[in-house]
Short mmCIF file of C-alpha atoms (C1' of nucleotides) in Angstrom, two decimals:
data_model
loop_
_atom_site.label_atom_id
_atom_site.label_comp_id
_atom_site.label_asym_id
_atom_site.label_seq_id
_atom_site.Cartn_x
_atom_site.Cartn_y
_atom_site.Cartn_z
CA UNK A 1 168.12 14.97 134.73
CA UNK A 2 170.58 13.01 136.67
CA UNK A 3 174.45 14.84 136.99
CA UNK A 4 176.96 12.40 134.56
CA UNK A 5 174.70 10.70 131.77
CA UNK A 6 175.69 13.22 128.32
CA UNK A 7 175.39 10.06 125.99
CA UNK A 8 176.95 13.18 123.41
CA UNK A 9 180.32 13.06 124.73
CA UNK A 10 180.70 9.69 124.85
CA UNK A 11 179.34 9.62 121.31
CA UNK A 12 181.87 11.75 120.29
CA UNK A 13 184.34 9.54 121.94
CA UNK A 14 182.96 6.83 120.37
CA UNK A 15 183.88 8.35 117.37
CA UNK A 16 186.99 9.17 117.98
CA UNK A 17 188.06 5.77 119.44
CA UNK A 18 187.30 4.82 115.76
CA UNK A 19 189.39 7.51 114.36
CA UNK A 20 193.59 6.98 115.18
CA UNK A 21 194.35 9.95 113.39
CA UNK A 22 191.75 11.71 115.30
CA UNK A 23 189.19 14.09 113.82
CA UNK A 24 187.70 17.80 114.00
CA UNK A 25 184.48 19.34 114.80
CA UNK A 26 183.11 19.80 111.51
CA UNK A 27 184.26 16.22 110.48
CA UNK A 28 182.83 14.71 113.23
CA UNK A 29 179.43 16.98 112.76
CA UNK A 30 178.71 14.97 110.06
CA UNK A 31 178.17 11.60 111.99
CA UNK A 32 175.41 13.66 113.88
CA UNK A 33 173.21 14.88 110.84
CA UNK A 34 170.06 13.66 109.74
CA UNK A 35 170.38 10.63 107.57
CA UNK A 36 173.36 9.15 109.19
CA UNK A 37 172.39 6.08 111.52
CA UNK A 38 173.80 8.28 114.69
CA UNK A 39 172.07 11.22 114.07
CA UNK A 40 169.02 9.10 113.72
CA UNK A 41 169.17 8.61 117.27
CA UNK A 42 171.32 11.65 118.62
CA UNK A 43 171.18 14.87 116.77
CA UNK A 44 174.00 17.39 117.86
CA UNK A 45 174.22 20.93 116.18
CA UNK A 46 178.01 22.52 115.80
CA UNK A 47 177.09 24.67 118.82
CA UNK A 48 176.68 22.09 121.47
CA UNK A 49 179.13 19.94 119.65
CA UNK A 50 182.06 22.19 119.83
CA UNK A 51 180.78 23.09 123.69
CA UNK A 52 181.19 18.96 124.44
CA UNK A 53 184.52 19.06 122.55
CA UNK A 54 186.06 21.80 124.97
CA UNK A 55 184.43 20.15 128.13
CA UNK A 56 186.13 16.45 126.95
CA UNK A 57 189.68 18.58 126.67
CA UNK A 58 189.06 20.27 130.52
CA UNK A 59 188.30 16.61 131.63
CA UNK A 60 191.41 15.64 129.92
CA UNK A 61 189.28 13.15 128.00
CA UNK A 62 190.67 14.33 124.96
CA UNK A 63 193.16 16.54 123.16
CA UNK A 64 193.57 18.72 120.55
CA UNK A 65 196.56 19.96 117.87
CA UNK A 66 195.61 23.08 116.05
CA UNK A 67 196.72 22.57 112.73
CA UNK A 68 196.28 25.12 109.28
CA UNK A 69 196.39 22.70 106.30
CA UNK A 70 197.67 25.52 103.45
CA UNK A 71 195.35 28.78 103.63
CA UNK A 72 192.19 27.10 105.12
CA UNK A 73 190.96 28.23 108.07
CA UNK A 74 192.83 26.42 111.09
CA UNK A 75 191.20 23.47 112.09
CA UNK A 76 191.23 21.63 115.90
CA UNK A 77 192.28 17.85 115.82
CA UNK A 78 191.09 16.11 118.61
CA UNK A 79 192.10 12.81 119.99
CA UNK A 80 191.11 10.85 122.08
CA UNK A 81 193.35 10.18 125.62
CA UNK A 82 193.80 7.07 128.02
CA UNK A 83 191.34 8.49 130.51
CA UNK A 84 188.89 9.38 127.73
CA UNK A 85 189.42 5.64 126.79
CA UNK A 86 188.90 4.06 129.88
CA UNK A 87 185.95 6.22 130.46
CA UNK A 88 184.25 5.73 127.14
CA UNK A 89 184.81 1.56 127.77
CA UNK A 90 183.33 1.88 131.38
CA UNK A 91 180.21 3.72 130.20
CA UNK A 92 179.91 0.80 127.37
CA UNK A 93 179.61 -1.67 129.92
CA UNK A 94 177.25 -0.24 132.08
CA UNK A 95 173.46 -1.12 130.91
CA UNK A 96 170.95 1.76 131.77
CA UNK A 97 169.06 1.92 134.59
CA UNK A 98 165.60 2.96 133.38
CA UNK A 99 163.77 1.82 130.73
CA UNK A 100 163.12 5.25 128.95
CA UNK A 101 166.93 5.75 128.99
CA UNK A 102 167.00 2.83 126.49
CA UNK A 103 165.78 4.81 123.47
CA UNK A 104 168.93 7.03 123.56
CA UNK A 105 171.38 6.01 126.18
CA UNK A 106 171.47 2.52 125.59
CA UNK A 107 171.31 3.12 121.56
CA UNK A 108 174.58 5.09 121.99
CA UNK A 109 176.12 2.44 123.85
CA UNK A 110 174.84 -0.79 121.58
CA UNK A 111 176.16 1.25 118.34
CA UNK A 112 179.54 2.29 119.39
CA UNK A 113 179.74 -1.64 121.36
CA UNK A 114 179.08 -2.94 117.91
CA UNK A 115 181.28 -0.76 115.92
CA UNK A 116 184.13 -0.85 118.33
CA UNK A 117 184.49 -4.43 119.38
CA UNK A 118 181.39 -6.55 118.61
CA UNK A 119 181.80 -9.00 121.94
CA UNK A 120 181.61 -5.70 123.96
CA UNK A 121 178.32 -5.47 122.44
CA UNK A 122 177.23 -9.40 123.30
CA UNK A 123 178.11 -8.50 126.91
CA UNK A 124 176.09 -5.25 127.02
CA UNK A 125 173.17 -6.89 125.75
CA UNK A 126 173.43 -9.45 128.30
CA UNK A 127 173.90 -7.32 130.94
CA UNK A 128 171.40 -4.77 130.15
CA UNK A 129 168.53 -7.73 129.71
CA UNK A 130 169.64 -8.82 133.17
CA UNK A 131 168.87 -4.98 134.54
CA UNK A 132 165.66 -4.72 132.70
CA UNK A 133 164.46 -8.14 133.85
CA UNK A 134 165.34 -7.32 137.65
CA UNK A 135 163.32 -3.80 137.41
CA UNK A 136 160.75 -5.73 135.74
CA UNK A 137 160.43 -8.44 138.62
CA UNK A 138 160.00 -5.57 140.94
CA UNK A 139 157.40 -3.73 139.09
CA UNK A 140 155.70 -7.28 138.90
CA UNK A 141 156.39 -7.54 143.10
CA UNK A 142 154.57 -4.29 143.63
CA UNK A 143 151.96 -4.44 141.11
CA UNK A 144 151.15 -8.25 143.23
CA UNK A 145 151.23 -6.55 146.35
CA UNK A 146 147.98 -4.21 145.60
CA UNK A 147 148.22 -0.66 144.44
CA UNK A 148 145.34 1.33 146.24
CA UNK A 149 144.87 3.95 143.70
CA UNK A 150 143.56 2.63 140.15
CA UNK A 151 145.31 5.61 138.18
CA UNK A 152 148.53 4.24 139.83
CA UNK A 153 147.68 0.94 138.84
CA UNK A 154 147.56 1.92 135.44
CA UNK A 155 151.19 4.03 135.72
CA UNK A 156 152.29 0.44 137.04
CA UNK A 157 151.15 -1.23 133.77
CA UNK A 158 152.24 0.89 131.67
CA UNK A 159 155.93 0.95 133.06
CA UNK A 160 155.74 -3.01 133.15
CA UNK A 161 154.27 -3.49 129.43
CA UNK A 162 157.19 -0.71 128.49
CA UNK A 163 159.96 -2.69 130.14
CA UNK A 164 158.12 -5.69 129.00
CA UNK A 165 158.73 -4.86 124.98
CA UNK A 166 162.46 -4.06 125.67
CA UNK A 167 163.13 -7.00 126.87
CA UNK A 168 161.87 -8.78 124.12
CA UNK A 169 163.48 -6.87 122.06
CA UNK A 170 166.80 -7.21 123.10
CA UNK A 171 165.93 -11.12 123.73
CA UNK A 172 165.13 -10.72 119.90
CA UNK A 173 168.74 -8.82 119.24
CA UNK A 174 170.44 -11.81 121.09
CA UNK A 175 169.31 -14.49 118.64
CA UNK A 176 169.86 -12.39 115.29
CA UNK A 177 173.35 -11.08 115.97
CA UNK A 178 174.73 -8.23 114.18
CA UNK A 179 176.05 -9.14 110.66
CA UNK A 180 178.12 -5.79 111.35
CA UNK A 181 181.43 -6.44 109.68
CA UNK A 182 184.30 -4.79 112.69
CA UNK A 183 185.93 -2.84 110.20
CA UNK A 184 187.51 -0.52 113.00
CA UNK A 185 187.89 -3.32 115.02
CA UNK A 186 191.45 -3.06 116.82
CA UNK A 187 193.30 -5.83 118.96
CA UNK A 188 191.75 -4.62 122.21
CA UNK A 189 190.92 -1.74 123.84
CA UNK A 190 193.08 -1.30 127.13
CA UNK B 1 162.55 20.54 123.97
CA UNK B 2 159.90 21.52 121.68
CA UNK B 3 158.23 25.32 122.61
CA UNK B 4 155.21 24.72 124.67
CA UNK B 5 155.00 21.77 125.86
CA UNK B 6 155.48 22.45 130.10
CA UNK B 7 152.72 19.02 131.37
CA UNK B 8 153.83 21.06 135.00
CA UNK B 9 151.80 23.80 133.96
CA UNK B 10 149.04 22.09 133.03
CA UNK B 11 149.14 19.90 135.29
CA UNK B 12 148.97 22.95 138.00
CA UNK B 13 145.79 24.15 135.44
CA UNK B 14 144.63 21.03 136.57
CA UNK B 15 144.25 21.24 140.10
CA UNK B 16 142.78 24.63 140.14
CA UNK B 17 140.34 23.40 138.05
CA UNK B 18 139.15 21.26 140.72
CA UNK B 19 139.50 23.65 143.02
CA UNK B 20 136.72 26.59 142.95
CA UNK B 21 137.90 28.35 145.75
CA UNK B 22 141.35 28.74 144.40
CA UNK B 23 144.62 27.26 146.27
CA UNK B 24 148.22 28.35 147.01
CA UNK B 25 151.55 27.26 146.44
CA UNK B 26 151.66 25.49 148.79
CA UNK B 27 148.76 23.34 148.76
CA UNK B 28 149.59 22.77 145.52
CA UNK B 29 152.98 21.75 145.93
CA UNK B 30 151.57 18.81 148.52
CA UNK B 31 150.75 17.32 145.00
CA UNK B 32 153.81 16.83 143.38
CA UNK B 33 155.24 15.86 146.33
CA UNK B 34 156.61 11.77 146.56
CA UNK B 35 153.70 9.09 147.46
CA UNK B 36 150.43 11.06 145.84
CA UNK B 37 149.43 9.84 142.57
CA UNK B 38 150.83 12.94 140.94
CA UNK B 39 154.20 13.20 142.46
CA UNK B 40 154.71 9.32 141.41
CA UNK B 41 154.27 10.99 137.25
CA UNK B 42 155.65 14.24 137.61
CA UNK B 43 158.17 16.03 140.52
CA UNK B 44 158.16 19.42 140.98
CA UNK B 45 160.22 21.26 143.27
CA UNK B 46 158.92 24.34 145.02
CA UNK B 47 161.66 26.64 143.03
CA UNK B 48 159.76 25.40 140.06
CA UNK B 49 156.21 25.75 141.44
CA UNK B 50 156.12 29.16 142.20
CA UNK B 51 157.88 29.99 138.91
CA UNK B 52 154.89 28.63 136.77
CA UNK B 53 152.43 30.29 138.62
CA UNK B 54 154.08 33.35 137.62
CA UNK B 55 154.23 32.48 134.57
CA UNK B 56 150.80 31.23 133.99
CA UNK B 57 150.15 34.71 135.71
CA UNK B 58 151.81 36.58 133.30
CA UNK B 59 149.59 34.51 130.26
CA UNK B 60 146.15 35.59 131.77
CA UNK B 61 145.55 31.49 132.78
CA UNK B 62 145.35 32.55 136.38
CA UNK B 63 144.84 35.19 138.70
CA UNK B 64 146.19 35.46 142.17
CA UNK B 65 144.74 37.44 145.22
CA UNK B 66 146.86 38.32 148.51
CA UNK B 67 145.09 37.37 151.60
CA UNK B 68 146.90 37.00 154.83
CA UNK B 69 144.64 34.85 157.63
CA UNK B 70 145.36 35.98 160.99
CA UNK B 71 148.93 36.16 161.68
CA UNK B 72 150.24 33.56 159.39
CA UNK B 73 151.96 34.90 156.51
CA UNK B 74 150.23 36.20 153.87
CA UNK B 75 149.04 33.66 150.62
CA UNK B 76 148.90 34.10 147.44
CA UNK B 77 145.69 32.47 146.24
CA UNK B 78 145.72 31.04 142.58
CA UNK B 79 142.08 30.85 140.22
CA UNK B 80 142.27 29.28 137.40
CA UNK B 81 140.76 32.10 134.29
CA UNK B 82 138.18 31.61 131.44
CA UNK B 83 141.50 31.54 129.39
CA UNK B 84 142.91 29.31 131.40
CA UNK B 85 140.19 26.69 131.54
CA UNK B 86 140.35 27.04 127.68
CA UNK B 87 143.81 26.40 127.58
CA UNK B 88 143.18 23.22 129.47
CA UNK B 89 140.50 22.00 128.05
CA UNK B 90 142.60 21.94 124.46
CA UNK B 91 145.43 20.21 125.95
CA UNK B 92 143.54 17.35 127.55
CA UNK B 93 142.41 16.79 124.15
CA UNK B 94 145.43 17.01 122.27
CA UNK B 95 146.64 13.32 121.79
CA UNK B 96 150.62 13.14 122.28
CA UNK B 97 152.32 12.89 118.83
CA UNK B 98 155.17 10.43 120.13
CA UNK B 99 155.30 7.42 121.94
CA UNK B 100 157.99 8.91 124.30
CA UNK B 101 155.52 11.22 125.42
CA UNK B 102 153.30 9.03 126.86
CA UNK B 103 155.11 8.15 130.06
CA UNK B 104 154.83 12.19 131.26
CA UNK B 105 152.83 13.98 129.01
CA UNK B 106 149.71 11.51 127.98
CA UNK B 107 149.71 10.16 131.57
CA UNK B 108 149.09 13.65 132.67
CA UNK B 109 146.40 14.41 130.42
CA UNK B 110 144.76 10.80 131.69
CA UNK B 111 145.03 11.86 135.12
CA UNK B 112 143.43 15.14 134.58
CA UNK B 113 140.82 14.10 132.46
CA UNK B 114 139.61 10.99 134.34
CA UNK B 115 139.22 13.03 137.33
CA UNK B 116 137.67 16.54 135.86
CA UNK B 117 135.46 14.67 133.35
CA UNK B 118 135.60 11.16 132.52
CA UNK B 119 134.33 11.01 129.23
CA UNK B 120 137.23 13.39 128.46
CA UNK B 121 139.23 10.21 129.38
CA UNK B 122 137.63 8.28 126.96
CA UNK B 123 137.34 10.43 123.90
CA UNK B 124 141.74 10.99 125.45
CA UNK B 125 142.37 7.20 125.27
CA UNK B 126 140.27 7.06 121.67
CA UNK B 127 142.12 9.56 119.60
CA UNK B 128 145.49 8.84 121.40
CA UNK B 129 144.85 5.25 120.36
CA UNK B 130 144.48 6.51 116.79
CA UNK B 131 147.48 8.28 116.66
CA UNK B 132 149.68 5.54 118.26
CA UNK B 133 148.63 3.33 115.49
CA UNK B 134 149.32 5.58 112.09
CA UNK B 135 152.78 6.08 114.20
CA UNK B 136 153.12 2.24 114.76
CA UNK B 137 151.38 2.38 110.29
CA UNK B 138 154.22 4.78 109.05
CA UNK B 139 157.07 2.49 111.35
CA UNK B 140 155.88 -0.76 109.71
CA UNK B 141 156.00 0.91 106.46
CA UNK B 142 159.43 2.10 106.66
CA UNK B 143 160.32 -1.22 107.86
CA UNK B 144 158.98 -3.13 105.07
CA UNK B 145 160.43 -0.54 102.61
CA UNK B 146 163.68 -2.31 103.86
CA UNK B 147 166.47 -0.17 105.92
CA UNK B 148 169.70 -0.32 104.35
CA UNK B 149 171.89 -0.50 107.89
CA UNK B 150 170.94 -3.35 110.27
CA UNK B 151 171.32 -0.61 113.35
CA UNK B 152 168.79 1.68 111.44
CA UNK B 153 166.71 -1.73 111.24
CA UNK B 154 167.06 -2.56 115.38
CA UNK B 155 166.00 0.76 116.02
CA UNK B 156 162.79 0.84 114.03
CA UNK B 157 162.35 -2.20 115.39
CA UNK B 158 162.67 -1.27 119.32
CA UNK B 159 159.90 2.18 118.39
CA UNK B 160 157.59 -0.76 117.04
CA UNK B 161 157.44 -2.49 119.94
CA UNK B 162 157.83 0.33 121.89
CA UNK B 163 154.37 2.02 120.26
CA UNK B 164 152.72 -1.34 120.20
CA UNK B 165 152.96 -1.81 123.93
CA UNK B 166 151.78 1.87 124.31
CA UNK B 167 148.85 0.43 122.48
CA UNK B 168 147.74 -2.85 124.10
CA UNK B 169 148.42 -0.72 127.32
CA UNK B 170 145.40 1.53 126.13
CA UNK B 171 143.12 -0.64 124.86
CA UNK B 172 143.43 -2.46 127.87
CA UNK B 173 142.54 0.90 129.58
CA UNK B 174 139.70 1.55 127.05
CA UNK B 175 138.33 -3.02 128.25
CA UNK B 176 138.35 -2.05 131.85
CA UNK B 177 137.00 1.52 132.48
CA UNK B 178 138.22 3.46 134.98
CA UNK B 179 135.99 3.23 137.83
CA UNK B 180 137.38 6.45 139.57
CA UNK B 181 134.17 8.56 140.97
CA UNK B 182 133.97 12.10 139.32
CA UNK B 183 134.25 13.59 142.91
CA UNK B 184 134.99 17.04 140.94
CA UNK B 185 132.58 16.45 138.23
CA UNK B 186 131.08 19.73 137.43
CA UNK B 187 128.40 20.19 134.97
CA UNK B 188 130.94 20.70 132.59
CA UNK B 189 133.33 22.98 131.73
CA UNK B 190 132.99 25.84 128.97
"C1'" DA C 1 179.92 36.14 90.25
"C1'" DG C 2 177.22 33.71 93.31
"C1'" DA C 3 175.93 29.45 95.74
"C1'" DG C 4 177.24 26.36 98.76
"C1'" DC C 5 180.62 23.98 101.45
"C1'" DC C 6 184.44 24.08 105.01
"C1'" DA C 7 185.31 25.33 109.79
"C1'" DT C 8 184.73 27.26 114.35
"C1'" DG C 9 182.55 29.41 117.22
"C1'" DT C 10 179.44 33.27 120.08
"C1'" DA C 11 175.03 35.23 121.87
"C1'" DA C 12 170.63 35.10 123.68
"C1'" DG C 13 167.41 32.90 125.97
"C1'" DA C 14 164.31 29.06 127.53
"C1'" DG C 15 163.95 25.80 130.97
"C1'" DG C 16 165.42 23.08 134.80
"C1'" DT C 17 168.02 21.58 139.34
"C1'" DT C 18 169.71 22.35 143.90
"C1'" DA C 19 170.37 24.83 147.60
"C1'" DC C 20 169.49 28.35 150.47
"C1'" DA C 21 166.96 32.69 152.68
"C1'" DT C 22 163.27 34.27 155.43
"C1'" DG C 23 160.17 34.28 159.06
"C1'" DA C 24 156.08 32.88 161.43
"C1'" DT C 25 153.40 29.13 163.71
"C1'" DT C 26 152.47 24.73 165.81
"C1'" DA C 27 153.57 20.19 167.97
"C1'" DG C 28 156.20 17.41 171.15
"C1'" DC D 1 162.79 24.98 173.76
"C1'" DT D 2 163.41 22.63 169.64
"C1'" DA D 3 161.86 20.64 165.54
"C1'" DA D 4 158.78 20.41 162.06
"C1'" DT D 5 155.46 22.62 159.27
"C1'" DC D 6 153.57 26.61 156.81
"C1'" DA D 7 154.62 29.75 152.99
"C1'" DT D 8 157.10 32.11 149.37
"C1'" DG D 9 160.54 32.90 147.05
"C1'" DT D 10 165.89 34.03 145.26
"C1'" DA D 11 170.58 32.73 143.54
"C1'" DA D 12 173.74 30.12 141.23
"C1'" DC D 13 174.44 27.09 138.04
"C1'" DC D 14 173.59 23.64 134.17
"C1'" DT D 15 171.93 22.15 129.63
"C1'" DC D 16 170.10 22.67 125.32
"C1'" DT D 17 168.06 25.26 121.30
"C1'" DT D 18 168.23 28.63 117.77
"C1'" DA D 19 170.26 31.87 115.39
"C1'" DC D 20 173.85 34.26 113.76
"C1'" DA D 21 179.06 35.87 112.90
"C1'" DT D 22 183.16 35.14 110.40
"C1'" DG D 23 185.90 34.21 106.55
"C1'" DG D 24 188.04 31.38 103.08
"C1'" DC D 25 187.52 28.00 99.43
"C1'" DT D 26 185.34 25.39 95.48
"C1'" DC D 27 182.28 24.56 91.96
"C1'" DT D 28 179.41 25.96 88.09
#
DNA sequence: AGAGCCATGTAAGAGGTTACATGATTAG
DNA sequence: CTAATCATGTAACCTCTTACATGGCTCT
């Protein structure tokens, strides 16, 4: 698995770009349970969810206030920073560069885009059919060009009839645009 | 990661069931290596290699013998065990259970069976086809049930088409047999 | 009083990646 | 003589999974 993908942290920074007042582990647990529309996609228990949370605070992606509300047990309030921001809106923009990463990566990315600022998420679409259609052509290029071994002919199709339905599928997503209402939307991300 | 899955170690059951007089690392490793068939599926570094024959080692699927030829240094020399033939033989007919799987896992399986025994492959592409469409069944069925949030309803949406090119990929497969020559066809295994 | 929720973690271990260690032999 | 190939591993380091530890609070 390639170094730098963790769709979970940005997830979680997703979440807390939505969140001003920021939020804390157990709140933001929640979004990743079965039944919610995230943890459909994503599931995160509390362990590796509070180990992303302390790796986003050494990257300086995020911060936290301890704070005890009464007796309770002292929670962690984490916010999210500039740098978390301007990471989090970078890795929105970029479409995946494989096909299988579109199940999960590009998932993340579509429902955060959506949630945060809905043009984001016209863009991404765009962009990511434009990456899918180039790999596609070049699957196409070397399928044309004769592939001696049949069982690799076969890989070939598969990859192509994969990429193939994504496309469609996001062609499909392009002409039926989200009826998601931007509740969280705010004037701009920087 | 679901608990025994590892398509490296069956994969590596694989080609020492087409090999009676046993192999080493590696020869083995020449495999997995870029530009054959295999290596185009499934990479495996030589860290990784020698760690699953010791592993398969330790579960009675092979058995090793030292022999040193001449001067060179000495091999170990991998056979593949009744158990481990069983093993095998199970797994190449264990349809994958989701249509993520099929890139690796399934394409493993094909690759195995079409070359150790190709009716294998076909009874393989048969019951895998059968499973793929209860999947692509129980998806419809939820969709039609209508999905509350329209991201829920995208994502059911992308597995549909997802599983359905999985599906016209194999029954493609199923129209135009493979015409690879059983070079390792053996009177069949136990 | 007991069940379950709030809240944050640690521990153990499976599994994988990357790089390096070792040392002999063969090809140019 | 140098580089590549043969041959087998070890070490360090990640990630993720599963399970459990801890302790207070709330509801019935």
């Amino acid at each position: 698995m390639a170094v730098q993908e963790r769709p979970a942290e940005f997830a979680i920074l997703g979440l807390l770009e939505a969140e001003d007042s920021g939020s804390h582990g157990y709140d933001l647990a929640r979004h990743f349970a079965a039944g919610e529309p995230l943890g459909e996609i994503l599931r995160l228990e509390p362990g590796m969810l509070y180990h992303h949370l302390k790796r986003l605070e050494r990257s300086v992606s995020v911060t936290s206030t301890t704070s005890r509300s009464g007796s309770r047990p002292p929670r962690q309030t984490y916010r999210i920073t500039e740098h978390g921001r301007n990471r989090l809106r970078t890795w929105l923009q970029s479409p995946v560069q494989h096909t299988r990463e579109i199940r999960l990566d590009f998932l993340v990315k579509l429902y955060f885009a959506e949630r945060l600022e809905p043009q984001l998420a016209v863009r991404l679409i765009e962009t990511q059919l434009g990456t899918l259609r180039e790999l596609r052509d070049s699957l196409a290029a070397r399928e044309s060009a004769g592939v001696a071994d049949p069982f690799l002919a076969s890989v070939l199709e598969l990859r192509i009839a994969q990429t193939d339905a994504a496309i469609r599928w996001l062609e499909q997503l392009q002409q039926t645009p989200s009826t998601h209402e931007s509740r969280n939307h705010k004037a701009g991300m920087p």
